[in-house]
Coordinates of C-alpha atoms in Angstrom, one line a residue:
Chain A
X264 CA 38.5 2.0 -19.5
X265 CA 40.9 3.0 -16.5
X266 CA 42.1 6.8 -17.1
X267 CA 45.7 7.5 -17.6
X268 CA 48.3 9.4 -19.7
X269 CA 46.6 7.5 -23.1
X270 CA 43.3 8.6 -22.5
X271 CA 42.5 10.6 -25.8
X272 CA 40.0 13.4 -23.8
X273 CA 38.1 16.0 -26.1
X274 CA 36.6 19.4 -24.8
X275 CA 33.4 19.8 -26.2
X276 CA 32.8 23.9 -25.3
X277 CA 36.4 26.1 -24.6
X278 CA 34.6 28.6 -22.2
X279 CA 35.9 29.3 -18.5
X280 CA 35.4 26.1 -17.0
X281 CA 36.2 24.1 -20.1
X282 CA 39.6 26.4 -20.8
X283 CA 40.3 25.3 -16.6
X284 CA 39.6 21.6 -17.5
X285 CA 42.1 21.8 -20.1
X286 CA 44.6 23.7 -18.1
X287 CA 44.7 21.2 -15.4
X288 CA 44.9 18.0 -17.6
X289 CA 47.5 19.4 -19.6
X290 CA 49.8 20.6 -16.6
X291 CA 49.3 16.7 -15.5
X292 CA 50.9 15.5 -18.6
X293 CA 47.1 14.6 -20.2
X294 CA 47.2 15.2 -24.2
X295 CA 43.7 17.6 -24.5
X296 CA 42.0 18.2 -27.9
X297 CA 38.3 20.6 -27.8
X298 CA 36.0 21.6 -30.2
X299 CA 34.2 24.8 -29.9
X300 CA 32.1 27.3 -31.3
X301 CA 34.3 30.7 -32.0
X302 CA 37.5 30.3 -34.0
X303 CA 38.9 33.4 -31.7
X304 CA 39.0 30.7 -29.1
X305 CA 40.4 28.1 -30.8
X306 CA 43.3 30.5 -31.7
X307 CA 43.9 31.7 -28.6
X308 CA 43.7 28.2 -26.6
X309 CA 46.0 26.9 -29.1
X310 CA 48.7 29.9 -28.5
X311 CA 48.4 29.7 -25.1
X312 CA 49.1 25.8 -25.4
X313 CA 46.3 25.4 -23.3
X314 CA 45.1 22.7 -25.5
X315 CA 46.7 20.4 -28.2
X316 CA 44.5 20.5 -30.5
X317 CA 41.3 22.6 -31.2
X318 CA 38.6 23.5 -34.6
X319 CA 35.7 24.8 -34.9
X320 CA 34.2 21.8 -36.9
X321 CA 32.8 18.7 -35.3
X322 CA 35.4 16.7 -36.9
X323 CA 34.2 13.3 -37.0
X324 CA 37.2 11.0 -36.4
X325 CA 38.3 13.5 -33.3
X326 CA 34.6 13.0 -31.7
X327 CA 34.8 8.9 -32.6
X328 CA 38.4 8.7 -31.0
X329 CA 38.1 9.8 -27.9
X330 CA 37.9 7.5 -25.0
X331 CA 37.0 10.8 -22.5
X332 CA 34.5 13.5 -23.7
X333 CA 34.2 16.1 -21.5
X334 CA 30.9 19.1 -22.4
X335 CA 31.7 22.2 -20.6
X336 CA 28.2 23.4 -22.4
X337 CA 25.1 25.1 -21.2
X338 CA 22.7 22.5 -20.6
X339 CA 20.4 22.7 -23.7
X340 CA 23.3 23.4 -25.9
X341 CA 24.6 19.7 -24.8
X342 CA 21.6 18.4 -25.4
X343 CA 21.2 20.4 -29.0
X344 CA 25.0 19.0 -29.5
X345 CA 24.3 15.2 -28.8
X346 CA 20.9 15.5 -31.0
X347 CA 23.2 17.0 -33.8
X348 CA 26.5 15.1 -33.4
X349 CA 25.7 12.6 -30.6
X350 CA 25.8 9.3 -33.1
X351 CA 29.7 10.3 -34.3
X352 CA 30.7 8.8 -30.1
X353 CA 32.0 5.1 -30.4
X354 CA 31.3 2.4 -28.2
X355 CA 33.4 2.7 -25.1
X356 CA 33.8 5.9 -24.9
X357 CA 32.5 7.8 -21.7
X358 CA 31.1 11.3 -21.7
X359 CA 30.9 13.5 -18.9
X360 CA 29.5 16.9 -18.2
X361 CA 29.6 20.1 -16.0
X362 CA 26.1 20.8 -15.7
X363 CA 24.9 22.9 -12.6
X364 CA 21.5 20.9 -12.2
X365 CA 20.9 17.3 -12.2
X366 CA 17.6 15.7 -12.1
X367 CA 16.2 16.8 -15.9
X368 CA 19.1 16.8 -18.0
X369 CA 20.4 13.3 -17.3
X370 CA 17.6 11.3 -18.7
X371 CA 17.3 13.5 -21.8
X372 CA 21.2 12.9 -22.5
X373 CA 21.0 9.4 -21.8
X374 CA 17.9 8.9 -24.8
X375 CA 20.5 10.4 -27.2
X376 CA 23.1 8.2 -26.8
X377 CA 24.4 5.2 -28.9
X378 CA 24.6 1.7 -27.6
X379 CA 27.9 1.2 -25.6
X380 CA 28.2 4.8 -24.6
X381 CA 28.1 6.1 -21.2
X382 CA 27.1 9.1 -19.5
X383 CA 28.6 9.7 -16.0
X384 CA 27.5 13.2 -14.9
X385 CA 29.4 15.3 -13.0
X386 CA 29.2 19.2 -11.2
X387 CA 32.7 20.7 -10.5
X388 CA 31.4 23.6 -8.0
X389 CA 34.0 26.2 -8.8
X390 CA 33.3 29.3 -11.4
X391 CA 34.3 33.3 -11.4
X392 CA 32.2 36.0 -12.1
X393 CA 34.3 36.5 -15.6
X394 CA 33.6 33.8 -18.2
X395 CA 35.2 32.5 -20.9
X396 CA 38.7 30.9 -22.0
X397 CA 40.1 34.0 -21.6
X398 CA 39.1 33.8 -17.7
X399 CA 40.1 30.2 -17.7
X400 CA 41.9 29.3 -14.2
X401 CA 42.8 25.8 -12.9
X402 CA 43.3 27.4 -9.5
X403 CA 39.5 27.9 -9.0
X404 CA 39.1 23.8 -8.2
X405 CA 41.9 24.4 -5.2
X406 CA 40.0 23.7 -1.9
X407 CA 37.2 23.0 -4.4
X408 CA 34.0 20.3 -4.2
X409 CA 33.5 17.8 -7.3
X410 CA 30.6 15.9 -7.3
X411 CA 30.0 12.9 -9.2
X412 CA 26.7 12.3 -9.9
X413 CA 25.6 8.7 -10.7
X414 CA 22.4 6.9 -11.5
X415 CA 21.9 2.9 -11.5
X416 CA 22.8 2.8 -15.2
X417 CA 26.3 3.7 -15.0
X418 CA 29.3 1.2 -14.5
X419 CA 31.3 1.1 -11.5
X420 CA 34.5 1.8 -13.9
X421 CA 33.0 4.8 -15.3
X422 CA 32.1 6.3 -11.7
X423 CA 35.6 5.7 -11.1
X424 CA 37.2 7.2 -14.1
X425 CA 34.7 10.1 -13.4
X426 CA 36.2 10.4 -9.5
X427 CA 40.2 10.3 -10.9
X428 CA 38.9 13.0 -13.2
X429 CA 38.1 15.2 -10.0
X430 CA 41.3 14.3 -8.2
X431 CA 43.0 15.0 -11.5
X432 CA 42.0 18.3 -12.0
X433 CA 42.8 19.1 -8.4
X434 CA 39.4 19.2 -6.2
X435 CA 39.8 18.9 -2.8
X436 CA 37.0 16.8 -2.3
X437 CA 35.3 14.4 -4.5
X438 CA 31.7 13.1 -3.7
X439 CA 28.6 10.9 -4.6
X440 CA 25.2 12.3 -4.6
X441 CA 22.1 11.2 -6.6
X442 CA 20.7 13.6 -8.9
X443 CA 17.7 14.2 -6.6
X444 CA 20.1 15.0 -3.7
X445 CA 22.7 17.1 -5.5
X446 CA 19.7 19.2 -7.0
X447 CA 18.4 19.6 -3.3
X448 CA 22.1 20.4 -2.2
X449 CA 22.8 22.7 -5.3
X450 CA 18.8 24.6 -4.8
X451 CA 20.1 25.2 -1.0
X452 CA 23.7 26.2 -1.3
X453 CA 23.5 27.2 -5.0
X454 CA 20.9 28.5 -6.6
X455 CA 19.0 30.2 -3.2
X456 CA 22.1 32.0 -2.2
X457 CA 22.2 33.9 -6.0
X458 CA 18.6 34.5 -6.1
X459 CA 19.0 36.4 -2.6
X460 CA 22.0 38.3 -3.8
X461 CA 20.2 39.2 -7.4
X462 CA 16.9 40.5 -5.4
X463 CA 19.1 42.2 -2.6
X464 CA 21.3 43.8 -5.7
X465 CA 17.2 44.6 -7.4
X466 CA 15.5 45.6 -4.5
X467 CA 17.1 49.5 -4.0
X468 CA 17.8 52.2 -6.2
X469 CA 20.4 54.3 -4.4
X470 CA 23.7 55.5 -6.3
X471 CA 24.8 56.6 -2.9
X472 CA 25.1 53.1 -1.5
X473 CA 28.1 52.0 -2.7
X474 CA 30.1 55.0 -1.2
X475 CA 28.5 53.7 2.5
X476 CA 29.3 50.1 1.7
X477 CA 30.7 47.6 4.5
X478 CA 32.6 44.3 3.7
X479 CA 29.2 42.3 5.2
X480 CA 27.2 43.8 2.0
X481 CA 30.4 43.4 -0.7
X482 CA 30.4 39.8 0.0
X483 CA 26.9 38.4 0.5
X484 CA 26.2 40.1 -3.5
X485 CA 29.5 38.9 -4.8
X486 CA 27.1 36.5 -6.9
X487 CA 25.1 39.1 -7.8
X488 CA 27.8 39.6 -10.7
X489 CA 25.7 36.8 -12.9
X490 CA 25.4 35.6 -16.3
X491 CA 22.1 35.9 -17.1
X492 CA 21.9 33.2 -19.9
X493 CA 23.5 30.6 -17.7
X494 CA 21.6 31.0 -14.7
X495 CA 18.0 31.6 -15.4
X496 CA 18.5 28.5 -17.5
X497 CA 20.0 26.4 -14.5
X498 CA 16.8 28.1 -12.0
X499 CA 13.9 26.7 -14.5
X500 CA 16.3 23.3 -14.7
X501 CA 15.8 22.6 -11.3
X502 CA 12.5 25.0 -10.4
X503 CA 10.7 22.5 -8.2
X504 CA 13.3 22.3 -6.1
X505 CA 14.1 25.8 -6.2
X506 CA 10.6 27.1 -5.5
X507 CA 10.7 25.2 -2.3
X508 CA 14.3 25.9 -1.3
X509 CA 12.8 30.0 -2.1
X510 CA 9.9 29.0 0.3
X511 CA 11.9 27.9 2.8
X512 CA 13.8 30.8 2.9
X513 CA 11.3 33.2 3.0
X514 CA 9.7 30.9 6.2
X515 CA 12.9 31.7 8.2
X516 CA 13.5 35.4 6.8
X517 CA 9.6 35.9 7.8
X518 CA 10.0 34.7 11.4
X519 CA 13.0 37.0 11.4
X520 CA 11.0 40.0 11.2
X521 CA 8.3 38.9 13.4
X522 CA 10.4 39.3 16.2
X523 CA 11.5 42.5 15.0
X524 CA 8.1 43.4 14.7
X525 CA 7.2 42.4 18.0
X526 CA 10.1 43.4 19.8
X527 CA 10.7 39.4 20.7
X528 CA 14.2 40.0 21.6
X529 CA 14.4 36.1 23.1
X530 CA 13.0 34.9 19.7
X531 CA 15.3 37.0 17.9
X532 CA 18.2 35.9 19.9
X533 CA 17.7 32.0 19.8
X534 CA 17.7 32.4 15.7
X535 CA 20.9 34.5 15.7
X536 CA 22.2 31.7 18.3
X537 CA 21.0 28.9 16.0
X538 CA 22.4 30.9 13.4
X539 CA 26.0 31.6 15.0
X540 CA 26.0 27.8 15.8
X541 CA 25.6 26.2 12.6
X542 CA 27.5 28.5 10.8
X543 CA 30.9 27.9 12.8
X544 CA 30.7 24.7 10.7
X545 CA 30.9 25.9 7.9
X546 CA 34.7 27.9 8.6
X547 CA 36.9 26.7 6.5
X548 CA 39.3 23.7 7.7
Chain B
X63 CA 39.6 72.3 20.9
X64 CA 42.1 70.9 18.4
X65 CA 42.8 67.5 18.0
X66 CA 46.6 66.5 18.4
X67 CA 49.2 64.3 20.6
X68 CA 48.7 66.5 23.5
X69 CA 45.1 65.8 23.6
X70 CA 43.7 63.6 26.6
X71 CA 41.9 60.9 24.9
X72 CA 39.4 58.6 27.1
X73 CA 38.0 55.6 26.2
X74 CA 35.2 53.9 27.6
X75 CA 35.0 49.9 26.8
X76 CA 38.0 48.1 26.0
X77 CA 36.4 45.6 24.0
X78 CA 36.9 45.0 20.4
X79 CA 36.2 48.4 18.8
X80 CA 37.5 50.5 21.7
X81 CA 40.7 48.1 21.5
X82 CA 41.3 48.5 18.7
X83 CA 40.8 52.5 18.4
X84 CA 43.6 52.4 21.3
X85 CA 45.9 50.9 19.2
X86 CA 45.7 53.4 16.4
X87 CA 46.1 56.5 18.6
X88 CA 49.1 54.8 20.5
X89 CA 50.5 53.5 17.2
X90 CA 49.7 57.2 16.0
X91 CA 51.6 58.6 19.0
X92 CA 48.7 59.8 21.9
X93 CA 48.2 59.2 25.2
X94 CA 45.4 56.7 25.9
X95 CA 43.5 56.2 28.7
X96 CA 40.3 53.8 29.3
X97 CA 37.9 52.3 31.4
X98 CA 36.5 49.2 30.9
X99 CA 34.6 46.6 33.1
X100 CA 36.6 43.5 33.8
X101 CA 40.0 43.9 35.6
X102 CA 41.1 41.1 32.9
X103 CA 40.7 43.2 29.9
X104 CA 42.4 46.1 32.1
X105 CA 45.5 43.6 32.8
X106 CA 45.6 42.1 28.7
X107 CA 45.5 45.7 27.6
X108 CA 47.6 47.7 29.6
X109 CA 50.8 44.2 29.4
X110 CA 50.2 44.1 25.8
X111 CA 50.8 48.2 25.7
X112 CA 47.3 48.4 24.2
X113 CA 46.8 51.4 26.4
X114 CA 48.9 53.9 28.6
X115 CA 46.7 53.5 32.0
X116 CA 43.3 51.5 32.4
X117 CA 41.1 50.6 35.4
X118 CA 37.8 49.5 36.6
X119 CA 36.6 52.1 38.8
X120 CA 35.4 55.5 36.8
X121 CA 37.9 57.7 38.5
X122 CA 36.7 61.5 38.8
X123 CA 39.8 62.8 38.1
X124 CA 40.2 60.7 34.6
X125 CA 36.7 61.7 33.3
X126 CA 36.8 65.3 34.1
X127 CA 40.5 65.3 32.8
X128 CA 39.5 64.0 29.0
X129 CA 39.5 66.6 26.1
X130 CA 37.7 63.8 24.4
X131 CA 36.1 60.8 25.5
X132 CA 34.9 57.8 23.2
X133 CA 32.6 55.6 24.2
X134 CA 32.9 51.9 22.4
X135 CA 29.7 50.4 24.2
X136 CA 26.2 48.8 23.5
X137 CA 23.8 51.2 23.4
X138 CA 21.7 51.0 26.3
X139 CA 25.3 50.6 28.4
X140 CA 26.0 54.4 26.2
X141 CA 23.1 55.6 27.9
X142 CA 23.2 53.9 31.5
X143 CA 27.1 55.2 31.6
X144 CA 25.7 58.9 31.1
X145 CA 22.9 58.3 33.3
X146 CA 25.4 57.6 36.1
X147 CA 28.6 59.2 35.5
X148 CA 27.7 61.7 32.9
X149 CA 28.0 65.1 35.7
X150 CA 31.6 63.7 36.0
X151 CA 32.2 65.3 32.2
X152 CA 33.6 69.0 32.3
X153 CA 32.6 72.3 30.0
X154 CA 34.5 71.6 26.6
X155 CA 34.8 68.0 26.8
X156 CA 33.7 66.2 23.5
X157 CA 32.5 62.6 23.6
X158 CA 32.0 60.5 20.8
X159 CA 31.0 56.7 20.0
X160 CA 30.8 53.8 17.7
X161 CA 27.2 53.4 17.7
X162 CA 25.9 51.4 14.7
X163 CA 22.5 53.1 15.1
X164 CA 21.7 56.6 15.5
X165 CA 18.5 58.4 15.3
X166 CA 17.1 57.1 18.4
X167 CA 20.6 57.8 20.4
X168 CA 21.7 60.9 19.5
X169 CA 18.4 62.8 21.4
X170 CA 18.8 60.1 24.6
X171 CA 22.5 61.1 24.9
X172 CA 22.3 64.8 24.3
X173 CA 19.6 64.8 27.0
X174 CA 22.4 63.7 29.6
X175 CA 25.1 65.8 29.0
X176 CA 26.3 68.4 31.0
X177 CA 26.4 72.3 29.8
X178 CA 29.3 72.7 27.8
X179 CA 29.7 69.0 26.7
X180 CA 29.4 68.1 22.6
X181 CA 28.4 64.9 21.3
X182 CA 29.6 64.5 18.2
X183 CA 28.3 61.1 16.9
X184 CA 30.0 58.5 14.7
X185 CA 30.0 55.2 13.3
X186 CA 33.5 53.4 12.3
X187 CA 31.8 50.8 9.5
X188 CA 34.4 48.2 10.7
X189 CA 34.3 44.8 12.6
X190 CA 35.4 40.8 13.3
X191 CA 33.1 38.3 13.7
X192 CA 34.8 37.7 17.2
X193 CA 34.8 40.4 19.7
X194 CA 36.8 41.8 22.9
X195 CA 40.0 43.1 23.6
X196 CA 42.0 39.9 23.0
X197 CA 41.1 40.3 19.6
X198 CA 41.4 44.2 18.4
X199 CA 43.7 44.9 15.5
X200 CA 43.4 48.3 14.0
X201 CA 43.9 47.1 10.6
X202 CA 40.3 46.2 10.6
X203 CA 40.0 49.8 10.2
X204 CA 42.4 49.8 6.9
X205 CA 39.7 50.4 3.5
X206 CA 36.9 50.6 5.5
X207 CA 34.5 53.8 6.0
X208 CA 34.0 56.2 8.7
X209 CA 30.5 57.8 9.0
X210 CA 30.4 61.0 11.2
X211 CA 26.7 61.9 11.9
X212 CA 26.1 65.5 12.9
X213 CA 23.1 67.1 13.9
X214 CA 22.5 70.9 14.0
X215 CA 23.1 71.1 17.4
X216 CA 27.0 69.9 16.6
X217 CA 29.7 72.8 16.2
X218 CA 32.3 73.3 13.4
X219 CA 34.8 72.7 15.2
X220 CA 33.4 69.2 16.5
X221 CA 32.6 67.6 13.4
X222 CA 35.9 68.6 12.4
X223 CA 37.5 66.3 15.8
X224 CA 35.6 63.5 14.6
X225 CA 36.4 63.5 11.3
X226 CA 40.0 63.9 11.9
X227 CA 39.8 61.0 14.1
X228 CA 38.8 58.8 11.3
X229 CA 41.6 59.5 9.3
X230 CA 43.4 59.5 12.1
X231 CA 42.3 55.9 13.2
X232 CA 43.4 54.9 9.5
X233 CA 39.9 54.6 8.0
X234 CA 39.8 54.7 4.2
X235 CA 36.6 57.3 4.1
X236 CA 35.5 59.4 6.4
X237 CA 32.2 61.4 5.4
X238 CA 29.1 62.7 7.1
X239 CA 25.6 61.5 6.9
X240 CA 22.4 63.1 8.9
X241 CA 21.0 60.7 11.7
X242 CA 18.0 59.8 9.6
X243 CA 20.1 59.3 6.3
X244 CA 23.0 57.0 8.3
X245 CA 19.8 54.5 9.7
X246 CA 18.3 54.4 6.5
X247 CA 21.8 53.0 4.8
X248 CA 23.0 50.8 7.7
X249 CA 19.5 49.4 8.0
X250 CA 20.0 48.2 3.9
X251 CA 23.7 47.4 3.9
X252 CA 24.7 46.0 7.1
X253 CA 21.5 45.4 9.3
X254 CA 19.3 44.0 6.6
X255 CA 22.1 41.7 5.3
X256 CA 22.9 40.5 8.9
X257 CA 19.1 39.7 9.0
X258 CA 19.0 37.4 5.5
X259 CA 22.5 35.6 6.6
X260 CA 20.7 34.5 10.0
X261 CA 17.8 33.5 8.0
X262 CA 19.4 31.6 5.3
X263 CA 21.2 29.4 8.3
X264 CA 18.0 28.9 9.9
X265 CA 16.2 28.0 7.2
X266 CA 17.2 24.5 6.4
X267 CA 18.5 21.4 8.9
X268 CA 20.8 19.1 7.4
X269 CA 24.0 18.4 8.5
X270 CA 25.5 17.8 5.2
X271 CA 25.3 20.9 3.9
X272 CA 28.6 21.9 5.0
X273 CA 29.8 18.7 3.0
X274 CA 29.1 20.2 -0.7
X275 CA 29.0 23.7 0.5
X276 CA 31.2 26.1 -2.1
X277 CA 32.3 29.6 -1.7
X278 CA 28.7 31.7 -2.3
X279 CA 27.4 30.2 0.5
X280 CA 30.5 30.8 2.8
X281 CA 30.5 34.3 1.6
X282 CA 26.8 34.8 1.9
X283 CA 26.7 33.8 5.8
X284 CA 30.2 34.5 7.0
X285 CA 28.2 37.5 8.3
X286 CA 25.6 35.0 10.2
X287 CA 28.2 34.5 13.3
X288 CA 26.9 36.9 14.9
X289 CA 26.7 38.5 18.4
X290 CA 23.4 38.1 19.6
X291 CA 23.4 40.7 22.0
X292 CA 24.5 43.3 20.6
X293 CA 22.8 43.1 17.2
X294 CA 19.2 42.4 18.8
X295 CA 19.7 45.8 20.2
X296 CA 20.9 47.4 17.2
X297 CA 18.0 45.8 15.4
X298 CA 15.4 46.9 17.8
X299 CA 17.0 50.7 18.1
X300 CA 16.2 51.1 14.2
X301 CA 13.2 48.7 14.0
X302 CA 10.9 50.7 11.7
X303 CA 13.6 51.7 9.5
X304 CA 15.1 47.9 9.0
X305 CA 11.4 46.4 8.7
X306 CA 11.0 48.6 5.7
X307 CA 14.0 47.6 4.5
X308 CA 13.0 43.9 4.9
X309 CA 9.8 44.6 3.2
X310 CA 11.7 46.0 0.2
X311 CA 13.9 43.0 0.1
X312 CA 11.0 40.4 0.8
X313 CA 9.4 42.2 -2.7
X314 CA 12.0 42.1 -4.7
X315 CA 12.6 38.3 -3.7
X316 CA 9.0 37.5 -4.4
X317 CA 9.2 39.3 -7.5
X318 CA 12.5 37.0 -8.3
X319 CA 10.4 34.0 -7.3
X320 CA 7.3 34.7 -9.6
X321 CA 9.4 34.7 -12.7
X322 CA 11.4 31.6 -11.9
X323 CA 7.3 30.3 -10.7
X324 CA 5.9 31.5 -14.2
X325 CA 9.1 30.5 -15.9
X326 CA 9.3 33.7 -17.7
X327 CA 13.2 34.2 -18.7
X328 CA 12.8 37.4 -19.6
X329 CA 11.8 39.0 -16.6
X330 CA 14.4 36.9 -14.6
X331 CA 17.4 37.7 -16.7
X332 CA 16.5 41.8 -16.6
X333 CA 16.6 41.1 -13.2
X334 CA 19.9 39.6 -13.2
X335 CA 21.1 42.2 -15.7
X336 CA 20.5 44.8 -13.3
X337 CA 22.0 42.9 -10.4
X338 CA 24.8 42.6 -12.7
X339 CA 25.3 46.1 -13.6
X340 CA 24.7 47.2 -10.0
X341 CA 27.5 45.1 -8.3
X342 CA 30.0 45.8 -11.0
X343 CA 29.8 49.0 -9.3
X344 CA 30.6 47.7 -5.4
X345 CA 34.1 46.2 -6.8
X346 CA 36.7 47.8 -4.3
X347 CA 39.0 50.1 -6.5

């Protein structure tokens, strides 16, 4: 299947990123048809053109013709879908997801599967701290990272189709990791940096702190603005990894205060050295 | 003394703070003065029109001259300044600083002064993640907060100088916090957060991470270039306050931890809840 201005794509799931997906295949000329759960959504995608074509009902011949499904779902309400609705996909089509965490979910989605239809996952790292269609953005996968994510099962065509679909939507970088490496990636970068903003956000009660506030404490809890339902569900997902990635960081974070303990100001210096170095990598381009 | 364009404003250190405070007052219309260490930052500042007259030496005159001196230097050089130059400071002089910690300071300083002198301590919440002369801006100072920190030894008419340097400066808030109180709140909001963005960029070695990196993590450590020098000392001058502080955080992440350990989703998404409904309140207005 080679992915062009024919390719019949359905949304399964109109939320924020699905309502961005749509957004930027449309504006590229793509003809975009979703399915999702609330009927407000559907009216309001559909007025707002960003989408052809959208219902509430798993309409059978919408799910069988599609060449390009795309499930902007929560990961066990893909899985829930595919047990439910997974036997309407026809042979050649390719699905494709936006799940946050790797490893688990791809041999459960796989199992559901009929013969001839692929699963190529995917994890566009961009989001808000808003959700929904209403939210929904294309501009969020400017200067963004897409990952494609796949295993030895998938076909050289369909790891291709899934990489246009990054450059398509307007990534700025599109990459190949395997599950077990994007999960170690996505634990790191991720999932760790949340759970530190969430306990820092937890861990005093002090109405006067936001009238003392510096830009330094504003943007390391700018995550802490979280959607509960999504994320702890993403944490147990991945919770090997993340344990140890939370380990990790408590290592470093506990040496740090040894030397404040001690008064170690050499110690203290060579990790805010070590820290000032690595960091300058990261500066944007 | 009250504060207008007649009065005879000194500052001590030309670097990025005291730079920067001399282009607010000149853009603000007063006479600016300053001393600073290198004949380089004396050249840069006074061709760039940063300042009205600067030099190297600590001229008599110039010191003795000053309604109101401001010094814009690490701590222990606050303190070795005094120690050497402090007699040159005449009766009704007020001197003030940018000192990021304060308990430990304010007694040290006051202990130096001539009769007749005021120190009036502040703290302009306001920075770059580069520093010196070359690159002061006084917009940095633009939405930002200004913390004046009395004690009962300050007069009336003092606190009222400082604060109306804030404003004047262009700071967004200006307010007043006891010694004791202004620790306690840096320690949380800026020295804390320093401390887990130096941690987080030690914690883990691989190169690649700057590959799939997205914008949390950028956010989260933009504050982890960091001026060794100067923060060790800052870290050290409010050690028992900011090793609390740690502890508090260091519980509420292992709190975090043991729900995502136990996988019990409750517990993790009140947290989240109550990071969420914290935040909401930090959005700038």
């Amino acid at each position: 299947m080679t992915f062009n201005k024919n390719t019949r794509i359905l949304i399964v799931g109109l939320g924020l990123l699905g309502g961005s997906y749509a957004m930027a295949l449309k504006r590229r000329g793509f003809t975009v048809n979703a399915i999702t759960l609330d009927q407000a959504d559907v009216d309001y995608a559909t007025d707002k053109g960003i989408v052809d074509y959208a219902t509430t009902t798993v309409e059978p011949t919408l799910v069988a013709e599609a060449d390009l499904v795309i499930f902007a779902l929560y990961p066990h309400t893909f899985v829930e879908w595919l047990e439910q609705h997974g036997r309407l996909l026809t042979r050649g089509t390719v699905i494709t997801d936006v799940t946050g965490v790797k490893g688990g979910i791809i041999p459960k989605i796989e199992a559901l599967l009929p013969d001839g239809v692929e699963y190529i996952a995917a994890h566009p790292m961009a989001g808000r701290e808003v959700g929904g269609v209403r939210n929904a953005d294309d501009r969020i996968f400017y200067g963004a990272n897409y990952i494609v994510v796949p295993t030895d099962r998938n076909t050289p065509e369909a790891i291709e189709l899934c990489e246009e679909l990054g450059w398509t939507l307007g990534f700025r970088y599109v990459s190949k990791l395997s599950p077990e490496r994007h999960d170690e990636m996505i634990g790191f970068l991720s999932q760790l940096t949340h759970c530190i903003a969430v306990s820092l956000m937890c861990a005093k009660d002090d109405p006067e702190l936001v009238r003392y506030t510096g830009d330094s404490f504003r943007d390391l809890t700018r995550i802490a603005r979280i959607n509960d339902a999504m994320w702890s569900e993403l944490f147990l997902e991945n919770q090997t990894v993340l344990l140890e990635e939370m380990d990790r960081f408590r290592k470093s974070f506990d040496r740090l205060y040894d030397t404040i303990r001690d008064g170690d100001t050499a110690a203290m210096r060579q990790m805010m050295r070590l820290s000032t170095e690595r960091r300058t990598l990261f500066d944007k381009p």
